XYZ file of C-alpha atoms in Angstrom:
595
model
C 0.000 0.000 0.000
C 1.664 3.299 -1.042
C 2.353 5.919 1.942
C 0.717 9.389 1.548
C 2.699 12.435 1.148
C 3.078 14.465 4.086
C 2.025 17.709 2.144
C -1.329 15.725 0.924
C -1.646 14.842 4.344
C -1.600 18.744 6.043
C -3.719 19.989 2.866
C -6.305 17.309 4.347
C -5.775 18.776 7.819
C -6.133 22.548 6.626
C -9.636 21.327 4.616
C -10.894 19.944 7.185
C -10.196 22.697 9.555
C -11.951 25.312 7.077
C -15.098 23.258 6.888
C -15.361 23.215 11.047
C -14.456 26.865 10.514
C -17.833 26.902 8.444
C -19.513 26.070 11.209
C -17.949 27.957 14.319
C -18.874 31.937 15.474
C -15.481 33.655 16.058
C -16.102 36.523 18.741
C -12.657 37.045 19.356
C -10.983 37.729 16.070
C -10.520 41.137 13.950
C -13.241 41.908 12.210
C -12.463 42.841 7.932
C -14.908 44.156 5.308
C -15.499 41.358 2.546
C -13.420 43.035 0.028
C -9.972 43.089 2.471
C -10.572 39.473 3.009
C -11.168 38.512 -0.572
C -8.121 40.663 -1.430
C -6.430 39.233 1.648
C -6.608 35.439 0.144
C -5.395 36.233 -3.108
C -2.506 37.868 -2.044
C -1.921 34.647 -0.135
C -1.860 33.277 -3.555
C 1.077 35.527 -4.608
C -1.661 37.527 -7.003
C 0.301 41.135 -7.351
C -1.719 41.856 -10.436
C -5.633 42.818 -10.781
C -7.221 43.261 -14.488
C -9.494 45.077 -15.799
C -12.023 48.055 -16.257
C -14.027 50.664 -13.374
C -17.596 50.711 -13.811
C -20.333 52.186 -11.164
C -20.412 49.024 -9.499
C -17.156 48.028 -8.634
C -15.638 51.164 -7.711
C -16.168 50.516 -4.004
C -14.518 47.488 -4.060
C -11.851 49.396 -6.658
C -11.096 51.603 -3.728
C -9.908 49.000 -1.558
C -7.774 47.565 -4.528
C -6.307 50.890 -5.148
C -5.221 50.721 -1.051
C -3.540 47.946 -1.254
C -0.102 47.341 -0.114
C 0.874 44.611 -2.502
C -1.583 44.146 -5.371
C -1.713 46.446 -8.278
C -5.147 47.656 -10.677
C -4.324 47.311 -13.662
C -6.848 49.757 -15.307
C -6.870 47.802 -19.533
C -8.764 49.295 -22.410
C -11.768 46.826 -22.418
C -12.938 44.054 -20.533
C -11.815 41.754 -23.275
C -8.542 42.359 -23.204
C -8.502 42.416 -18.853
C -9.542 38.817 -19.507
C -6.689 37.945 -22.027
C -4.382 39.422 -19.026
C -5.214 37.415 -16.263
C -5.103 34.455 -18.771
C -1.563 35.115 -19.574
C -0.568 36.141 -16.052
C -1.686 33.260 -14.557
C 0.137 31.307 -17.360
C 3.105 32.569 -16.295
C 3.359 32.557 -12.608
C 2.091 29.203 -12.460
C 1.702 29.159 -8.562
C -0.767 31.844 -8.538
C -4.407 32.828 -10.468
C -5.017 35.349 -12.681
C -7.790 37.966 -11.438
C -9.991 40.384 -13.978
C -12.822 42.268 -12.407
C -15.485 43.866 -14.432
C -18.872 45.841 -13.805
C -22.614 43.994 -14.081
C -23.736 42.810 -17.334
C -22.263 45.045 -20.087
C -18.394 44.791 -18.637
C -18.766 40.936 -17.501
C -20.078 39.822 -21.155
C -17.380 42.049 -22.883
C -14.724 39.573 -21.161
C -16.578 36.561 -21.706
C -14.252 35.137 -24.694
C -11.300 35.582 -22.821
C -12.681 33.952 -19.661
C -13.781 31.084 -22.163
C -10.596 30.671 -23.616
C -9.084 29.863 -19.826
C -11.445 27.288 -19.238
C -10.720 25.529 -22.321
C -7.263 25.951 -22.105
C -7.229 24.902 -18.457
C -6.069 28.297 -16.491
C -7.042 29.043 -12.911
C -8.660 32.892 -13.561
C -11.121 34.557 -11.080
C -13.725 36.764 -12.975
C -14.969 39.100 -10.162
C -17.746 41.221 -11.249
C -19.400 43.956 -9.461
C -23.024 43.918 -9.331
C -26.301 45.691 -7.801
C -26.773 45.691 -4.219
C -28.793 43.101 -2.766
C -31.936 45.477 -2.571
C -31.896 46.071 -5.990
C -31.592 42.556 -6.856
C -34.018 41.536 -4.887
C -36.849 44.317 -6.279
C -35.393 44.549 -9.757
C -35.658 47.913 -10.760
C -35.036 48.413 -14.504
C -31.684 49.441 -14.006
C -28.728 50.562 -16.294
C -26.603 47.642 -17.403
C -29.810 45.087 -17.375
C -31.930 43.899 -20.258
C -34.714 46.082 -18.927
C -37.028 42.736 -18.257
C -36.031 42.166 -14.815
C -33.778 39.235 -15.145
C -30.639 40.076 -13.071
C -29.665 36.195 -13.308
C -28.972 36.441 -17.455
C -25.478 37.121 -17.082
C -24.839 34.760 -13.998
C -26.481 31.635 -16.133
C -24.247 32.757 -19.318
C -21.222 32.538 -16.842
C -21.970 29.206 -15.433
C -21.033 27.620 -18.993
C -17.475 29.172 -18.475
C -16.767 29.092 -14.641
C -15.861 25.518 -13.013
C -17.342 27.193 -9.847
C -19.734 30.173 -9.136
C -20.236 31.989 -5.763
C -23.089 34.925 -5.173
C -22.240 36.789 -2.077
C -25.370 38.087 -0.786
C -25.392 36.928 3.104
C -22.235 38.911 4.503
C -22.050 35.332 7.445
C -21.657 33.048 4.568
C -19.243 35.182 2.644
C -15.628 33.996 3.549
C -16.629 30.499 3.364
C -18.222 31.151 -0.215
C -15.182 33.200 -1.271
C -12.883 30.611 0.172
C -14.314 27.123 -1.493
C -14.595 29.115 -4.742
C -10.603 30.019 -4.757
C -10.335 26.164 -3.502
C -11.932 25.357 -6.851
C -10.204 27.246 -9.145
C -6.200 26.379 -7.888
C -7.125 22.593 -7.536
C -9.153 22.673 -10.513
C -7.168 25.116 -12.704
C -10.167 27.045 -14.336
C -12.028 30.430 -13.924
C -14.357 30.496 -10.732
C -17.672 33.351 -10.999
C -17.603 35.558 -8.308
C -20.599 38.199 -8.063
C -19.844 40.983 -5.386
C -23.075 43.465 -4.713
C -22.359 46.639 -3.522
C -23.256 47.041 -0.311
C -21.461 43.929 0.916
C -18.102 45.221 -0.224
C -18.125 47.202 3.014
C -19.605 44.515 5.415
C -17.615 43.256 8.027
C -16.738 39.522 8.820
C -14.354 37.739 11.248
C -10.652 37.629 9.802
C -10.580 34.222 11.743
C -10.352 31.793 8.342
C -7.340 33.809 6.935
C -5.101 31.719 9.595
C -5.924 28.749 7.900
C -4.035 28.449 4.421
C -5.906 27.483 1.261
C -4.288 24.324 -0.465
C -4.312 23.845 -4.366
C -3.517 20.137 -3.768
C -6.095 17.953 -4.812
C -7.817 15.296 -2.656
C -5.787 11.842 -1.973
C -5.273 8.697 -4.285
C -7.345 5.749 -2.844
C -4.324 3.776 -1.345
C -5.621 0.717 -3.130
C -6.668 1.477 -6.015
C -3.220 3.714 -6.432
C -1.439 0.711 -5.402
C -3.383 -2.010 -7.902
C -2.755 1.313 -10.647
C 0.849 1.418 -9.970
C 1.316 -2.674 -10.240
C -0.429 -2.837 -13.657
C 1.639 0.241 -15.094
C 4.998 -1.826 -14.120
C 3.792 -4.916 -15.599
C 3.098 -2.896 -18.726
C 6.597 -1.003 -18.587
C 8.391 -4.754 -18.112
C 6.568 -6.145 -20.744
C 7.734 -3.086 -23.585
C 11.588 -3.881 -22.225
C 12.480 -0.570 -21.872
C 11.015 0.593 -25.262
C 8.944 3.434 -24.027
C 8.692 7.074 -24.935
C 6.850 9.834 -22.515
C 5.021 12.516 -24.275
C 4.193 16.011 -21.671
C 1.086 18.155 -22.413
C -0.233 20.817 -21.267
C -1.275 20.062 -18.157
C 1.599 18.592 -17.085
C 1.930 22.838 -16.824
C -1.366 23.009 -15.847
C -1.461 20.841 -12.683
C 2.148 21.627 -11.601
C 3.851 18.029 -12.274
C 6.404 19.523 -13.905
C 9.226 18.374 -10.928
C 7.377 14.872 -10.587
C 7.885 14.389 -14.718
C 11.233 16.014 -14.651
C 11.951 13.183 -11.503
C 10.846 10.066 -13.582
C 12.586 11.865 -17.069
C 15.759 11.515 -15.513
C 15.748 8.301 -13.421
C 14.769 6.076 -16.379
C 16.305 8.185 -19.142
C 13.220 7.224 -21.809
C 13.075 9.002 -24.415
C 10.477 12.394 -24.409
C 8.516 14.291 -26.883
C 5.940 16.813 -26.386
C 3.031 17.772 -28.013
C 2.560 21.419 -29.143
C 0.545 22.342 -26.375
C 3.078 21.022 -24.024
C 6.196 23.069 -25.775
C 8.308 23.536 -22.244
C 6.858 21.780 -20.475
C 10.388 19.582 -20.430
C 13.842 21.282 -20.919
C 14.148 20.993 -24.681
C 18.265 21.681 -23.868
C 17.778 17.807 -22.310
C 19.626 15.411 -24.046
C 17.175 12.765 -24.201
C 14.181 14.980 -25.430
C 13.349 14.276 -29.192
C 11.449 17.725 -29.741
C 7.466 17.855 -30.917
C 4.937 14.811 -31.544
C 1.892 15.856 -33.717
C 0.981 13.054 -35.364
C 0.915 12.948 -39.095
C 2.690 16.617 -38.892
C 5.462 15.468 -36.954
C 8.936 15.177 -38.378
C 9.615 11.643 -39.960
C 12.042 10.572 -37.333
C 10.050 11.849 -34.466
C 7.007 10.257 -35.622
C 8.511 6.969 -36.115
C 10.152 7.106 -32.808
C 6.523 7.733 -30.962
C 4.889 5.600 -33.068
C 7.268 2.352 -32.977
C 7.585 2.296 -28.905
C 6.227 -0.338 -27.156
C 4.709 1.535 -24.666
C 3.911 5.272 -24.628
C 3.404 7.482 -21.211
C 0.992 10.154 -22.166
C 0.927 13.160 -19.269
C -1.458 15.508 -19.215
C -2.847 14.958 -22.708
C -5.022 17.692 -24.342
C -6.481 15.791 -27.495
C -7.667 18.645 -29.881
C -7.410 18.943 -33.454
C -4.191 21.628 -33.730
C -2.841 19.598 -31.126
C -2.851 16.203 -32.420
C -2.304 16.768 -36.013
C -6.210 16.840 -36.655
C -6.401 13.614 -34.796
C -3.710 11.956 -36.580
C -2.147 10.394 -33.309
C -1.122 6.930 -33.748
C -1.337 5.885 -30.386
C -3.342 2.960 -29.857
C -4.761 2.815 -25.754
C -3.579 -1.194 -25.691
C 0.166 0.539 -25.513
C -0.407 4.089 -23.494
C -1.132 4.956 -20.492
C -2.440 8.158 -19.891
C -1.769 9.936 -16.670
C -4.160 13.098 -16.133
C -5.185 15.213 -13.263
C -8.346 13.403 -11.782
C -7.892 10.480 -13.424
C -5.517 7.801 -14.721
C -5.831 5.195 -17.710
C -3.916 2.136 -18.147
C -4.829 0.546 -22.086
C -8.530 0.381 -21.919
C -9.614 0.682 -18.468
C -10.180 4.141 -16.739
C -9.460 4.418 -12.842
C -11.344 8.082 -11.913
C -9.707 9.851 -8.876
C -6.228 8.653 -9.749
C -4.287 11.566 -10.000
C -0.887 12.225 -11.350
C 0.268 14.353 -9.043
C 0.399 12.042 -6.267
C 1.314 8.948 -8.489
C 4.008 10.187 -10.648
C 6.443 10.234 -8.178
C 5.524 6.694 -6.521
C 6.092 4.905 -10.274
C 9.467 6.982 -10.480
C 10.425 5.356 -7.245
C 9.658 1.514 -8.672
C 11.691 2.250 -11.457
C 15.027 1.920 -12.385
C 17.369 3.514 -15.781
C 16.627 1.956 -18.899
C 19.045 -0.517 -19.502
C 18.559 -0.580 -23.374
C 18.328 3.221 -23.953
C 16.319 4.039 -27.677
C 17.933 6.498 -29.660
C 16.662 10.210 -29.794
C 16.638 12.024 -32.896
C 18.372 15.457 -32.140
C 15.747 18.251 -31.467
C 17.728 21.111 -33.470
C 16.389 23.682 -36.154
C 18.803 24.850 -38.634
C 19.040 28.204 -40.598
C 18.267 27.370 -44.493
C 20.382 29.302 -46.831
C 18.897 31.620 -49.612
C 20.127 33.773 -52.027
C 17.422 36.124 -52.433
C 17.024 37.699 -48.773
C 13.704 37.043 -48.151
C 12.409 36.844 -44.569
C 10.585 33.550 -45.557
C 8.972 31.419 -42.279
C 11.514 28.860 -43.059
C 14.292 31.387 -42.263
C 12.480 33.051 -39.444
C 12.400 30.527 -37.230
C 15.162 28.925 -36.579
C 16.993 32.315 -36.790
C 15.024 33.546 -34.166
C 15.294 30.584 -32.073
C 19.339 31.972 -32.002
C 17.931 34.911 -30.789
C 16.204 33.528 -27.469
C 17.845 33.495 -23.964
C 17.249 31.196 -20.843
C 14.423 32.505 -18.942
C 12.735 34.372 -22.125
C 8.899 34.216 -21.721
C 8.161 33.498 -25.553
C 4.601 34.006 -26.456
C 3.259 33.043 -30.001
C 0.243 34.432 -31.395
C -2.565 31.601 -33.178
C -1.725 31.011 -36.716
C 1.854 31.772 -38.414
C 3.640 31.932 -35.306
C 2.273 29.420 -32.775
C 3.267 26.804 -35.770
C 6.232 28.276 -37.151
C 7.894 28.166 -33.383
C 7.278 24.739 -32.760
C 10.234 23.086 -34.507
C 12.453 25.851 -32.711
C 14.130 24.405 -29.531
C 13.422 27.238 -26.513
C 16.355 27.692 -23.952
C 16.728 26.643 -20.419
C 14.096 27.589 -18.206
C 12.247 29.216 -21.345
C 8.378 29.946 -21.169
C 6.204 29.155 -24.113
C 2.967 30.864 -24.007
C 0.122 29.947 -26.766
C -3.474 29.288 -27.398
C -3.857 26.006 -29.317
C -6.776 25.097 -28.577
C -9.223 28.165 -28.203
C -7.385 29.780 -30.633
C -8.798 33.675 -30.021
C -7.028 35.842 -32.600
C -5.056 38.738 -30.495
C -5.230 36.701 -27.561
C -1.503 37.125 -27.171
C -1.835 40.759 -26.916
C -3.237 40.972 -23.522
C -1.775 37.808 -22.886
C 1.672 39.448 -23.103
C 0.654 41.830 -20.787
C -0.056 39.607 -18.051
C 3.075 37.495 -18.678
C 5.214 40.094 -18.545
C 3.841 41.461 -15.220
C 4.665 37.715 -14.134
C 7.672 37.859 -15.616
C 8.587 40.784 -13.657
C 7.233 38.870 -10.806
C 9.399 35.991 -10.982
C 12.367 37.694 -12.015
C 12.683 35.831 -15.503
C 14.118 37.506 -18.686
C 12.702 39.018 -21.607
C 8.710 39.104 -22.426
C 9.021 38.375 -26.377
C 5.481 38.120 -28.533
C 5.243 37.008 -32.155
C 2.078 38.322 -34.052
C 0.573 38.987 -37.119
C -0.741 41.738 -38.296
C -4.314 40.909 -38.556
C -4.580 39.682 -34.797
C -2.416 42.724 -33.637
C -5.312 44.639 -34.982
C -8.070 43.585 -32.638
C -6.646 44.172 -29.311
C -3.653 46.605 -30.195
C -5.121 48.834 -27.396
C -3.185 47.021 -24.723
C 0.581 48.411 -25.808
C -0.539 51.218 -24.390
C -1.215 49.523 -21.582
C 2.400 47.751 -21.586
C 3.940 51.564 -21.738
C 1.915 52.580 -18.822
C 3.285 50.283 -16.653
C 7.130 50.929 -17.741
C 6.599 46.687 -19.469
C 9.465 46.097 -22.096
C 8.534 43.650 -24.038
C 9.659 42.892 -27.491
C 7.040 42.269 -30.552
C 8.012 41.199 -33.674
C 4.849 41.840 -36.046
C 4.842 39.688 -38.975
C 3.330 41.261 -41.561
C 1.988 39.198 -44.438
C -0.996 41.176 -45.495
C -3.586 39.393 -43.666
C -5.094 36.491 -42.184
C -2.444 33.698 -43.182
C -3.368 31.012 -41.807
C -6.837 31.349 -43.176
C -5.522 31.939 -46.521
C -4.530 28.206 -45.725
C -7.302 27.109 -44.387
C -9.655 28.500 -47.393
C -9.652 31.416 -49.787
C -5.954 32.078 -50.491
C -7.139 34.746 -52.893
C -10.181 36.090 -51.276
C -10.698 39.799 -49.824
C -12.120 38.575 -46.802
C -8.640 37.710 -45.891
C -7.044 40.823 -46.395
C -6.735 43.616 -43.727
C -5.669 47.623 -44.024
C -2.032 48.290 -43.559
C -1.711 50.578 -40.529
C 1.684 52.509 -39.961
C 3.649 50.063 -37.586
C 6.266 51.949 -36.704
C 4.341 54.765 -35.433
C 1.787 52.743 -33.843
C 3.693 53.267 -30.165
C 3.893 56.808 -30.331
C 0.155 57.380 -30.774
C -0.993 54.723 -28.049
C 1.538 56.742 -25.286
C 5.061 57.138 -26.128
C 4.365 60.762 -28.210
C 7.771 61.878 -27.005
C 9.788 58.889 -28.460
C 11.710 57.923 -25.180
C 9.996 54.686 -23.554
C 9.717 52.832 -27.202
C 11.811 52.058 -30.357
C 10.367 51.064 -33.359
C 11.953 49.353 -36.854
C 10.969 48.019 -40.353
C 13.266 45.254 -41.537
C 12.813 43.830 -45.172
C 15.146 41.348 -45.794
C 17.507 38.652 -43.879
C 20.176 41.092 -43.396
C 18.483 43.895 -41.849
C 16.673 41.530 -38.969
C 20.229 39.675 -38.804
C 21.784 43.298 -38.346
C 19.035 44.555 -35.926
C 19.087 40.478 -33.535
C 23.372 41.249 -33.027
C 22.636 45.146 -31.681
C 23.203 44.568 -27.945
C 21.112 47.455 -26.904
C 17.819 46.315 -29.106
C 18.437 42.447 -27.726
C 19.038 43.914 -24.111
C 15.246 45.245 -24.176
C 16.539 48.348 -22.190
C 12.978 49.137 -23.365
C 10.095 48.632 -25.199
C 10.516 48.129 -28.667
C 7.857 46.610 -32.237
C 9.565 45.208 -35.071
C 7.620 45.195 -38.076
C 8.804 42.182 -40.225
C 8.086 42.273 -44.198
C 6.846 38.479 -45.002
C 5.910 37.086 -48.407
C 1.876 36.948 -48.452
C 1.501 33.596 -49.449
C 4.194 31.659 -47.123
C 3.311 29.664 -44.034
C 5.393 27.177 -41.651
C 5.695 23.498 -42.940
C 3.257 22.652 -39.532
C 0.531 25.094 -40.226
C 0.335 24.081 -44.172
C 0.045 20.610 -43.229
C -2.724 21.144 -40.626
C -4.142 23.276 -42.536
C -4.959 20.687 -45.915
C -5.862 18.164 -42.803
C -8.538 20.511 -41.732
C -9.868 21.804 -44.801
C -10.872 18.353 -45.432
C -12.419 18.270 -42.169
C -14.232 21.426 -42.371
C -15.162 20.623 -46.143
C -15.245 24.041 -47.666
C -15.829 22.807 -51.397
C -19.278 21.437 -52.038
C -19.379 17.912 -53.889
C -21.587 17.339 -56.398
């Protein structure tokens, strides 16, 4: 029977202890309004960083933000891009949550997409929106912000599809417990939580007595026999493959913080690893026995014969989607994987629920030994092509940027062109990739960007760098100004092709519908806050030379400040990745009608 980690074990303890709290009257502790104790637990969970956008009724609550010793408002443009924020902060500075607040109704829907886009992609966010006071929501007045038919719920029940957890504080006694199993919820869980604050109870006071007790983001214990008839099934498995497996890290092996316990069982076996594109650093890609990216049919030849030939394949934290699987091309039948996954473990066919990786990772890495018979690993390496005509083509982009990145870089890709093109590009130590695979917003990676870097700052990592396009850049451009508020530095390449590439790909290479206006790049920082030219630099390169020229000046690749490089792309050129998806899905999708 396995043991149960100590930390598991004082998580239990400090659960418990809140529920009896749930139940107990404290006389003798300080009394705190609502909103100090809400802000009071997340800046237990290291949250330095609030998103998003004053409206009438949160600017009570703003107020006690604003007096805050440690946590910053972050005033953004529009909800939207608040949401995109938190997304990417919380990305970032993985032991925390990412926080946007917005107003009732018309600022809460604005920031809906974003919000959206962290519960598919798995990211612990709290929307906090200010609402009515409980009078008013009680008589239902036809109020500004509503739909003028008395239904103050609406925007609550359009929330619940996007919130793993929902808590409406209306009874001021019930409030720290509410506000306490909803943060529960969204660290263990790693998705947005709803929190509705009225404003009159902003100002209520409660007892401080709960704050003693820590919240944990560990998630309930394996059943010691189940875990233990898991564990003795996996190592038959693992004898009977002979040391032929391969280990493949997704997402949330990011996601639900395994990252040390796959690192542990990476380097006591030595098998080879591969990750999928959602999973991009997830693993040190500098590591000797990683292999680089498996995408099924859209993998490289060697790397897909590699992942495809083992005996045995150790799948953590899979995320299954089309972009991420090569539109389902994964040739990985379940009679040789095992899938290891947050709440749940699967060994071939049979599914054990409540077997969670966190806890059993590290008790299979200690009932294994090295590989005695260690596969080969095809070297994960991207190599500058040589041309003659000086054309900043993909094919030359990428890998020449990937010369460009330091350790500790937060690198954050934009859907389409880049997110693709950067995948065959091995990141430095301790790198961050940041994308959206899977939701795929367009300009996402604006606000995103935002938030990372304020993590980045956090942390103490390197450079915030963001790839885009020109087309996404477009929609939520609002935010450099934003970024040059805040004294950010970040550095963003714009890649501009003339449009939507990767729907060019996808269908109607030759349509207008794909085209966008060409704004003036270079002068797009001065107008959004830098008028007098001294917090920004801008630049146009054209061909090989000139980005070559501008990637060896010290002070640009410093990032003494922020700077937007505008790079001149042919229109019709996309990464080898996104070409190949992109004929896989426009099968799919079936564009052309057959007669």
């Amino acid at each position: 029977m396995s043991k149960q980690p100590e930390s598991s074990l004082q998580a239990e303890v400090d659960r418990l202890r809140l529920q009896l709290q749930s139940f107990q009257v404290n006389h003798g502790s300080e009394p705190i309004t609502i909103a100090n104790y809400l802000l009071a637990r997340l800046e237990q969970l290291k949250v330095t960083k609030m998103f998003g956008v004053p409206g009438d009724f949160n600017l009570g609550f703003l107020d006690f933000v604003e007096d805050h010793p440690t946590i910053e408002w972050v005033g953004n443009c529009n909800e939207l891009n608040a949401a995109y924020a938190a997304d990417g902060y919380a990305r970032v500075k993985e032991h925390s949550i990412g926080v946007v607040l917005t107003t009732f109704g018309v600022g809460e829907l604005s920031a809906i997409n974003g919000v959206a886009g962290a519960f598919s992609e798995m990211v612990p966010v709290l929307h906090l929106v200010g609402v009515p006071s409980t009078t008013q929501q009680k008589t239902k007045p036809m109020l500004h912000h509503t739909l003028g038919d008395g239904r103050y719920d609406a925007y609550i029940k359009a929330a619940s599809n996007f919130a793993i957890a929902q808590a409406h504080i209306s009874v001021k006694d019930a409030a720290a417990a509410e506000i306490d199993r909803l943060l529960t919820e969204c660290i263990t869980r790693c998705r947005p939580v709803y929190l509705t604050l009225p404003t009159d109870m902003v100002f209520e006071k409660i007892s401080s007595e709960r704050l003693k007790i820590p919240l944990s983001r560990l998630t309930p214990p394996n059943d010691p026999d189940t875990e233990a008839f898991v564990l003795d099934e996996i190592i038959k498995l693992i004898d009977q493959a002979a040391d032929d497996v391969v280990i493949i890290a997704d997402a949330c092996a990011v996601r639900h913080d395994v990252r040390v316990e796959l690192n542990e069982l990476i380097l006591k076996t030595g098998y080879p690893v591969y990750s999928a594109p959602m999973g991009k650093t997830a693993v040190s890609e500098n590591y000797e026995r990683y292999g680089g990216i498996y995408v099924g049919s859209i993998s490289h030849p060697e790397v897909k014969e590699k992942v495809e030939s083992a005996k045995l394949i150790l799948s953590v934290g899979a995320l299954k989607s089309d972009f991420n699987t090569g539109n389902y091309t994964y040739s990985m039948s379940p009679s040789r994987t095992i899938e290891f996954h947050s709440d749940h473990t699967k060994v071939q066919y049979a599914g054990f629920p409540g077997i969670g990786m966190k806890e059993l990772l590290p008790m299979l890495t200690a009932r294994l030994s090295e590989a005695k018979h260690k596969n080969p690993v095809p070297k994960f390496s991207a190599v500058v092509p040589k041309t003659a005509d000086g054309v900043i083509s993909q094919a030359w982009l990428w890998p020449t940027m990937g010369k460009f990145f330091k350790p500790k870089d937060v690198i954050v890709a934009e859907t389409g062109t880049s997110s693709f093109g950067i995948l065959d590009v091995p990141l430095p130590q301790d790198s961050i990739f940041v994308s959206q695979i899977l939701w795929g917003s367009i300009g996402w990676t604006v606000g995103s960007t935002l938030g990372a870097a304020f993590a980045a700052r956090d942390l103490g990592l390197n450079r915030t760098i963001l790839f885009i396009g020109d087309g996404s850049l477009q929609l939520t451009v609002q935010e450099l100004s934003v970024m040059l508020k805040h004294g950010l530095k970040p550095i963003i390449f714009v890649l501009n092709n003339s449009g939507y590439t990767i729907e060019r790909f996808l269908h109607g290479k030759e349509r207008k519908y794909n085209d966008i206006s060409n704004w003036n790049w270079t002068g797009l920082l001065g107008v959004l806050g830098d008028a007098e030219g001294t917090l920004s630099q801008s630049y146009t390169v054209k061909t090989q030379a000139e980005l070559e020229a501008l990637l060896a000046t010290p002070s640009f690749a410093d990032a003494g400040k922020m700077q937007l490089v505008e790079i001149i792309m042919p229109k019709h050129d996309a990464p080898r990745a996104l070409m190949q998806q992109a004929e896989l899905s426009g099968k799919t999708n079936a564009y052309v009608s057959i007669a």
